[in-house]
Short mmCIF file of C-alpha atoms in Angstrom, two decimals:
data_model
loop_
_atom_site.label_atom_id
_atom_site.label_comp_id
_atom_site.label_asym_id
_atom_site.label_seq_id
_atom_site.Cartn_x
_atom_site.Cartn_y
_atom_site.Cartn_z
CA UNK A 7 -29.12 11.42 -22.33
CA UNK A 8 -28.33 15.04 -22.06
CA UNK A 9 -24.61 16.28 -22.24
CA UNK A 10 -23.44 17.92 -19.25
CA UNK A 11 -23.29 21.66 -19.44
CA UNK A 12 -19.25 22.43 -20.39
CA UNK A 13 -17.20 23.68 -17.57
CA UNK A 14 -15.64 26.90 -17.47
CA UNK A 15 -12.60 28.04 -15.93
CA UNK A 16 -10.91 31.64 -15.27
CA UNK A 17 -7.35 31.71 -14.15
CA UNK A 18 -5.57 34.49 -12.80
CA UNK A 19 -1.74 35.21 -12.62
CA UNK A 20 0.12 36.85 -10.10
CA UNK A 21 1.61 40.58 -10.45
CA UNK A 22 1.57 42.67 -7.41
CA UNK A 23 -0.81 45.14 -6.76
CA UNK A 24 0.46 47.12 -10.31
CA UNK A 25 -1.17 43.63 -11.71
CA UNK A 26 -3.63 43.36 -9.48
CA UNK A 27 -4.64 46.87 -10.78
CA UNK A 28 -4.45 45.65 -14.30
CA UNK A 29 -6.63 42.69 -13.87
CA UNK A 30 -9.27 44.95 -12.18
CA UNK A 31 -9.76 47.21 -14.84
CA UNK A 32 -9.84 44.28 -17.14
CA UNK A 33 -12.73 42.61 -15.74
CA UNK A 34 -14.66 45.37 -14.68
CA UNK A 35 -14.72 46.60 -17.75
CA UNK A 36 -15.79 43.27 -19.62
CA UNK A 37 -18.59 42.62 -16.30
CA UNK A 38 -19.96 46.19 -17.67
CA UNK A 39 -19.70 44.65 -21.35
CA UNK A 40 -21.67 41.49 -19.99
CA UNK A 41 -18.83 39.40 -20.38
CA UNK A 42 -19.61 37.50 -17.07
CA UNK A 43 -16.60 35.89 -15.65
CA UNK A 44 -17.55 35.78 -11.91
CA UNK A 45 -19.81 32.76 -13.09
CA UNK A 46 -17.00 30.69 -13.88
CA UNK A 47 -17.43 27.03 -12.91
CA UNK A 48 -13.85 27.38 -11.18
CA UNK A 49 -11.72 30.19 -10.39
CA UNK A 50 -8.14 29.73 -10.02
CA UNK A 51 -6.17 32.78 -8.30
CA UNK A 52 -2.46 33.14 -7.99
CA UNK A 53 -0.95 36.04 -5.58
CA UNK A 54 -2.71 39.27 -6.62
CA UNK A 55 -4.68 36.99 -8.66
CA UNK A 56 -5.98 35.14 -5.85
CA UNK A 57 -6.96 38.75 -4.19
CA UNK A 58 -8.99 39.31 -7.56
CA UNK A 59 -10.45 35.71 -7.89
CA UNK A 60 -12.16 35.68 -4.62
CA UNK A 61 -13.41 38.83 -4.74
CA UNK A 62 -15.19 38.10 -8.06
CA UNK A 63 -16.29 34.65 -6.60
CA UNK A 64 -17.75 36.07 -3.23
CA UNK A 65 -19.51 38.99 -5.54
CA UNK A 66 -18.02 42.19 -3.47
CA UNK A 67 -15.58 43.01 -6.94
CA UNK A 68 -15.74 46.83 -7.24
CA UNK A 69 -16.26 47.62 -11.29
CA UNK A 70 -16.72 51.13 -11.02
CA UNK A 71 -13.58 52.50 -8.83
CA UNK A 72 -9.65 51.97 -8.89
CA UNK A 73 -8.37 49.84 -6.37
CA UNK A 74 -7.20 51.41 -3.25
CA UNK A 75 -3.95 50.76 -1.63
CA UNK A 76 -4.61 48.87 1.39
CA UNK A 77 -3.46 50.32 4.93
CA UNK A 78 -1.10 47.52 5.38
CA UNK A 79 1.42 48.99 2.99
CA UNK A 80 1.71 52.22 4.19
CA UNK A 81 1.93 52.11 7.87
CA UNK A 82 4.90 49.66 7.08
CA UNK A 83 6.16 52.40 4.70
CA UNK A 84 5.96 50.39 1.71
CA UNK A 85 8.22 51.12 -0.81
CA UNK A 86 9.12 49.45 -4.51
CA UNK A 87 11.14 46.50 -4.65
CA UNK A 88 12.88 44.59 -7.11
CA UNK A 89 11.52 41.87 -5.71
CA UNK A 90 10.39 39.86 -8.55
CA UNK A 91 13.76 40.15 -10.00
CA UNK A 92 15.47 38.45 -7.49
CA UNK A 93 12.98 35.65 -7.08
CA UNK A 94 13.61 34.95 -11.03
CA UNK A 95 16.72 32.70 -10.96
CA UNK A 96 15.89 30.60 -8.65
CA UNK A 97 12.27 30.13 -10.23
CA UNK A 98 13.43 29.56 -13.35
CA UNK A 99 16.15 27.05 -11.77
CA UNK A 100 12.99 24.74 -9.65
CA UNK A 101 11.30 24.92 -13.08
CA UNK A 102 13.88 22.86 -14.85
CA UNK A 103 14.64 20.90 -11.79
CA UNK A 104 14.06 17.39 -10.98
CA UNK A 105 13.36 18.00 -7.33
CA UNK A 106 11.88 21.52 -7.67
CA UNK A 107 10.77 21.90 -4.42
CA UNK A 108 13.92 21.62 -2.86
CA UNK A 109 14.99 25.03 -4.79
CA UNK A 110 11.56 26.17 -3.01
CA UNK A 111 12.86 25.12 0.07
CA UNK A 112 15.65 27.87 -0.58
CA UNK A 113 13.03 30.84 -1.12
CA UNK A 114 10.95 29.76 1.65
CA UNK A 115 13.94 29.68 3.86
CA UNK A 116 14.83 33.48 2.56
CA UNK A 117 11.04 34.25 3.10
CA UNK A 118 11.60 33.19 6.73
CA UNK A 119 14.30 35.45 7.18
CA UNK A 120 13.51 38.49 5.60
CA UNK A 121 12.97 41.45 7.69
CA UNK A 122 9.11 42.25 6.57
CA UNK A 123 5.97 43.54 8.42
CA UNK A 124 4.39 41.01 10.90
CA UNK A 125 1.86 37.84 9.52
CA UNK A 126 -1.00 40.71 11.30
CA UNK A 127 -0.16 43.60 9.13
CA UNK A 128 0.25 41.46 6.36
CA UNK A 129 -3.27 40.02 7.21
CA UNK A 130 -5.18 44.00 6.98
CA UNK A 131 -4.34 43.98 3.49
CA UNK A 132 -7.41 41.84 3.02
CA UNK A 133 -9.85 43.07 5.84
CA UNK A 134 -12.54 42.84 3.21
CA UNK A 135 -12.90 39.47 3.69
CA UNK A 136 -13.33 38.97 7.62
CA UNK A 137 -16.29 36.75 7.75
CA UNK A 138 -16.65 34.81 4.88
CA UNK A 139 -16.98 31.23 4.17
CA UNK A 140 -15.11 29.81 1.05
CA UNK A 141 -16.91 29.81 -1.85
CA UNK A 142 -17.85 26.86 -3.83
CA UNK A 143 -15.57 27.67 -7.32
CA UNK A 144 -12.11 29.28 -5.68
CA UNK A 145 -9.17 27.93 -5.34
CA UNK A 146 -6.00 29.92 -4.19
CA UNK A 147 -2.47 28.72 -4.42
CA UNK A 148 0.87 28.87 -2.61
CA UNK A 149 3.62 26.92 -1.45
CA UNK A 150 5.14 25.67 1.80
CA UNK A 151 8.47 28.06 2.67
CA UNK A 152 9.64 24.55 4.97
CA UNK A 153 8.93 21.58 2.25
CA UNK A 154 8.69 23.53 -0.92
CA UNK A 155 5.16 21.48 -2.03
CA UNK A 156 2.45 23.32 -3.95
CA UNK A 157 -1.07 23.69 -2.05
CA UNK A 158 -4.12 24.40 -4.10
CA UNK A 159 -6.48 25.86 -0.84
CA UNK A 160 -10.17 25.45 -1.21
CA UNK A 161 -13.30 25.26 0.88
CA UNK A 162 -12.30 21.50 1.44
CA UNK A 163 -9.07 22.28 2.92
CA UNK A 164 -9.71 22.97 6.58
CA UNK A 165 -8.24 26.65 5.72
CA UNK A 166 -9.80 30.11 7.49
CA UNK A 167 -10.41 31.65 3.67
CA UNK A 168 -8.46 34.83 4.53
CA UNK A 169 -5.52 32.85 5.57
CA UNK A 170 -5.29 30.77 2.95
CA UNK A 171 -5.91 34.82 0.41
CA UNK A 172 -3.33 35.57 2.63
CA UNK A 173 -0.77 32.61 2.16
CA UNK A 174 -1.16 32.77 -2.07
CA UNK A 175 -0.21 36.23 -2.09
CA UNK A 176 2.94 36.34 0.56
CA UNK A 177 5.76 37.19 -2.03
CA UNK A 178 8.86 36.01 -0.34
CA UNK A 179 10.94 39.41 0.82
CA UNK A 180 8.00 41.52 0.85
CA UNK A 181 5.64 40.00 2.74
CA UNK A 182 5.63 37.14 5.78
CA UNK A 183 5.33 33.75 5.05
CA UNK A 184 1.62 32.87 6.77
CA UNK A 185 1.01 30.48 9.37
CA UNK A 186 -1.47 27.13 8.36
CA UNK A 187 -1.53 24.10 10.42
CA UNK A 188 1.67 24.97 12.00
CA UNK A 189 3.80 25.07 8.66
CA UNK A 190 4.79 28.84 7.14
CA UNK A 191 3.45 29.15 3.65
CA UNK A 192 4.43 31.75 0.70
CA UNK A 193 3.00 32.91 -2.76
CA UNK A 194 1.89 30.08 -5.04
CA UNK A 195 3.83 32.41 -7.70
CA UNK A 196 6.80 30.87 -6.66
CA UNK A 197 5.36 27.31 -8.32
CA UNK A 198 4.05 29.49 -10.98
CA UNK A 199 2.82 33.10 -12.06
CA UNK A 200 -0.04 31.59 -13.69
CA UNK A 201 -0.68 27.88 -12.48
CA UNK A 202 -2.75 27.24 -15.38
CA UNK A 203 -2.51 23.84 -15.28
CA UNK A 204 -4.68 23.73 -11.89
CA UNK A 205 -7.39 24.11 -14.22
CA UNK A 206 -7.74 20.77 -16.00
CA UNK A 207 -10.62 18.71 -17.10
CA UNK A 208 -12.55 21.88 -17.63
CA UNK A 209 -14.11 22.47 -21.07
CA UNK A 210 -13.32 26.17 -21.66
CA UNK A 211 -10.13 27.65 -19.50
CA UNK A 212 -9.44 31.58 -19.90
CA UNK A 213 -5.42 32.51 -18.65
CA UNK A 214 -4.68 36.16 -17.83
CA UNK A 215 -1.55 36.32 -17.13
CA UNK A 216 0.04 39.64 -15.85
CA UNK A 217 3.39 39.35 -17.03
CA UNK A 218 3.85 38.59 -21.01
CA UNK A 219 4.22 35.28 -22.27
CA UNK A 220 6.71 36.23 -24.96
CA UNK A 221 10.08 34.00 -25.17
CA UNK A 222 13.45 35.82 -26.58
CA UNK A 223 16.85 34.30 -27.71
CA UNK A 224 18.64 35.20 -24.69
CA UNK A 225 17.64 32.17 -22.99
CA UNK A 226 17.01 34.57 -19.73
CA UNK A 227 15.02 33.35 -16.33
CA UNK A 228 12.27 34.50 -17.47
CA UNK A 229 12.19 33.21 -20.75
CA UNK A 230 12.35 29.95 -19.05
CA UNK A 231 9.49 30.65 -16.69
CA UNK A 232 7.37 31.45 -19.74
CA UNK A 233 8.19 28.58 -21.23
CA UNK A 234 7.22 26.71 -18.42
CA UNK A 235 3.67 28.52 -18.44
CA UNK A 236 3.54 28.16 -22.04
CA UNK A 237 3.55 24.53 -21.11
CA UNK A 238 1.16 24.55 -18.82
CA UNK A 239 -1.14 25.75 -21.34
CA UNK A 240 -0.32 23.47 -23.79
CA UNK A 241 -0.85 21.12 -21.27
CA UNK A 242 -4.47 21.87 -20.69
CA UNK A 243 -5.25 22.28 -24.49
CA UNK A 244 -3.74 18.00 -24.76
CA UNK A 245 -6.18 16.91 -22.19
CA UNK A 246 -8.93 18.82 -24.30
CA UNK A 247 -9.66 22.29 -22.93
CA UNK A 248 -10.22 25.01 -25.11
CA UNK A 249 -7.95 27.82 -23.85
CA UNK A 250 -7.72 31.51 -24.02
CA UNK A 251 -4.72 33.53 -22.72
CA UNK A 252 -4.65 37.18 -22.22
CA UNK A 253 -1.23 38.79 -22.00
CA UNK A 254 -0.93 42.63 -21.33
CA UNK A 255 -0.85 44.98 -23.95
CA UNK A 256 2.08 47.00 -25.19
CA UNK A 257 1.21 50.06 -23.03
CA UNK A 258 0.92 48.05 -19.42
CA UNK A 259 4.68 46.60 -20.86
CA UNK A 260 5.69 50.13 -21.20
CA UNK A 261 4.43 51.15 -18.06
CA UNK A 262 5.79 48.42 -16.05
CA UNK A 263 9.48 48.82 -17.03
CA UNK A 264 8.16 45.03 -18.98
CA UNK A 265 7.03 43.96 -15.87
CA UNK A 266 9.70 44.83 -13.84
CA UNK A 267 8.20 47.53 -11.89
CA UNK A 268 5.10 46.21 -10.86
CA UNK A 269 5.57 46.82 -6.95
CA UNK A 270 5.28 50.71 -7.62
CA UNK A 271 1.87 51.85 -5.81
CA UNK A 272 1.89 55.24 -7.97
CA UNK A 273 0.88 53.29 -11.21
CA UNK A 274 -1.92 51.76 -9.93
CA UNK A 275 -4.63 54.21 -11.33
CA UNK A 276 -2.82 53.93 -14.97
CA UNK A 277 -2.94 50.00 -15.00
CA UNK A 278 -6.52 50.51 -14.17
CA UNK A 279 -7.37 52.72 -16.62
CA UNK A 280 -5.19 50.65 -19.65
CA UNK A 281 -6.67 47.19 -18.10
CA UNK A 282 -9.87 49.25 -19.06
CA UNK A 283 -8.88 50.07 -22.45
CA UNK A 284 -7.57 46.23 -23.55
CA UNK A 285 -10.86 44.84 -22.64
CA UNK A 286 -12.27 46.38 -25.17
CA UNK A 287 -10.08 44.56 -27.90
CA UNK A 288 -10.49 40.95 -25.86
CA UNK A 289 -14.32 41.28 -24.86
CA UNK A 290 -15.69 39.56 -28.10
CA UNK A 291 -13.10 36.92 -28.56
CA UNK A 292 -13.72 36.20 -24.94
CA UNK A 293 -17.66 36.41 -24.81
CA UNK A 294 -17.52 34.13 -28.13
CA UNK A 295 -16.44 31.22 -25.81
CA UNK A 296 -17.73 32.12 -22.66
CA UNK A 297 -21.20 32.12 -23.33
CA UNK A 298 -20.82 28.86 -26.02
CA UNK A 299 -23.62 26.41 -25.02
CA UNK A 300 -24.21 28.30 -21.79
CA UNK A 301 -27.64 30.47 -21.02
CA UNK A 302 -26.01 32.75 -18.86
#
């Protein structure tokens, strides 16, 4: 009999639009290199990764241009936020938790709160995809701000696709939590930036994550998130996937404050441009595996 074709899988972390920035300049560049990742079997998006994911699985990804800042932001006068910094403790505290979603339950209840532009503003970030049908290979995730459970949206899920875009990449404080099935849902960053282990049973799995992976001695919140994506990873490569993971380089670090500053609309054309630039040291490490046993 003939083996089945191996599986493929793409996963993308979250990062706000400075990541989202990042991650397009790193794909377009290896698409142009005919490193192919849009074919993926699966692709897995988280937050701003989400926004990227679906845009290379519906095929209307821009290679050639820097992202634009949607309108959303600035009517609502959007300014930087230390958003992700806050969010940290309390991440890191569900990830070590028995009953994580519980500490969930505490950012989605903040998320409810906040004082942010309306679910409809929220929603023109993603105009570009009024009218289209779920794909066959995304999946976006986020969480519910009421019960604090994980929701991996697909075209099986009985979810508009934009509203379920919409609901992976509400960052609790910035933006509203988004209405499904009459329960309020935020970013599925606040599970995990990375949610790698959504990908199982796949063959081949490739992991950009927008934040680095790297774990100090200070024992910090986000050394304990990354080791909780670390694990994820590991947790892929024990049920026997293959798995690349691509980090940012030292210069997005540098220009992020080390990720700390990725809210700030005025470095999106610089991400771009250094997402660019690290492709060129991943593309034949990643085009090695991606095209293993495959004719594409």
């Amino acid at each position: 009999m003939e083996k089945e074709k191996p599986t493929r899988a793409l996963v993308l972390g979250g990062g706000g639009q400075v990541g989202k920035a990042w991650l397009s300049g790193l794909i377009s560049q290896l698409i142009e290199d005919d490193v192919q990742l849009q074919n993926a079997d699966v692709i897995i998006g988280t937050s701003a990764g989400s926004q990227m994911g679906i845009e290379l699985a519906l095929g209307i990804f821009d290679i050639k241009n820097i992202p634009a800042v949607p309108t959303a932001y600035t009517d609502f006068n959007y300014t930087p936020s230390d958003a992700f910094t806050q969010l940290y403790p309390l991440m890191a505290k569900a990830a070590v938790s028995s009953d994580p979603e519980s500490i969930r339950k505490i950012i989605g209840k903040s998320a409810l709160e906040a004082n942010t532009m309306t679910e409809k503003q929220a929603l023109q970030r993603i105009d570009n995809l009024d009218g289209y049908a779920w794909p066959k290979n995304f999946k976006a995730t986020a969480v519910s701000a009421t019960t604090g459970i994980f929701s991996l949206w697909d075209k099986d899920s009985e979810v508009e696709l934009k509203i379920g875009v919409a609901s992976s990449r509400a960052l609790p404080g910035i933006f509203p939590p988004v209405t499904i099935n009459g329960d309020r849902y935020v970013d599925g960053g606040v599970r995990s930036m990375i949610n790698a282990d959504a990908a199982v049973g796949n063959d081949s799995v490739i992991v950009i994550s927008c934040f680095s992976l790297d774990i100090s001695a200070d024992n910090t919140p986000q050394d304990i998130l990354n080791q909780g994506l670390l694990a994820e990873i590991e947790f892929l490569r024990k049920n026997g996937s293959k798995v690349k993971v691509i980090t940012p380089s030292a210069e997005f670090l540098t220009l992020t404050k080390n990720g700390t500053d990725m809210l700030n609309l005025s470095l999106i054309p610089e991400a771009w441009q250094i997402g660019r630039t690290q492709a060129n040291t991943e593309k034949d490490d990643i085009a090695g595996e991606w095209f293993k046993n495959n004719n594409q």
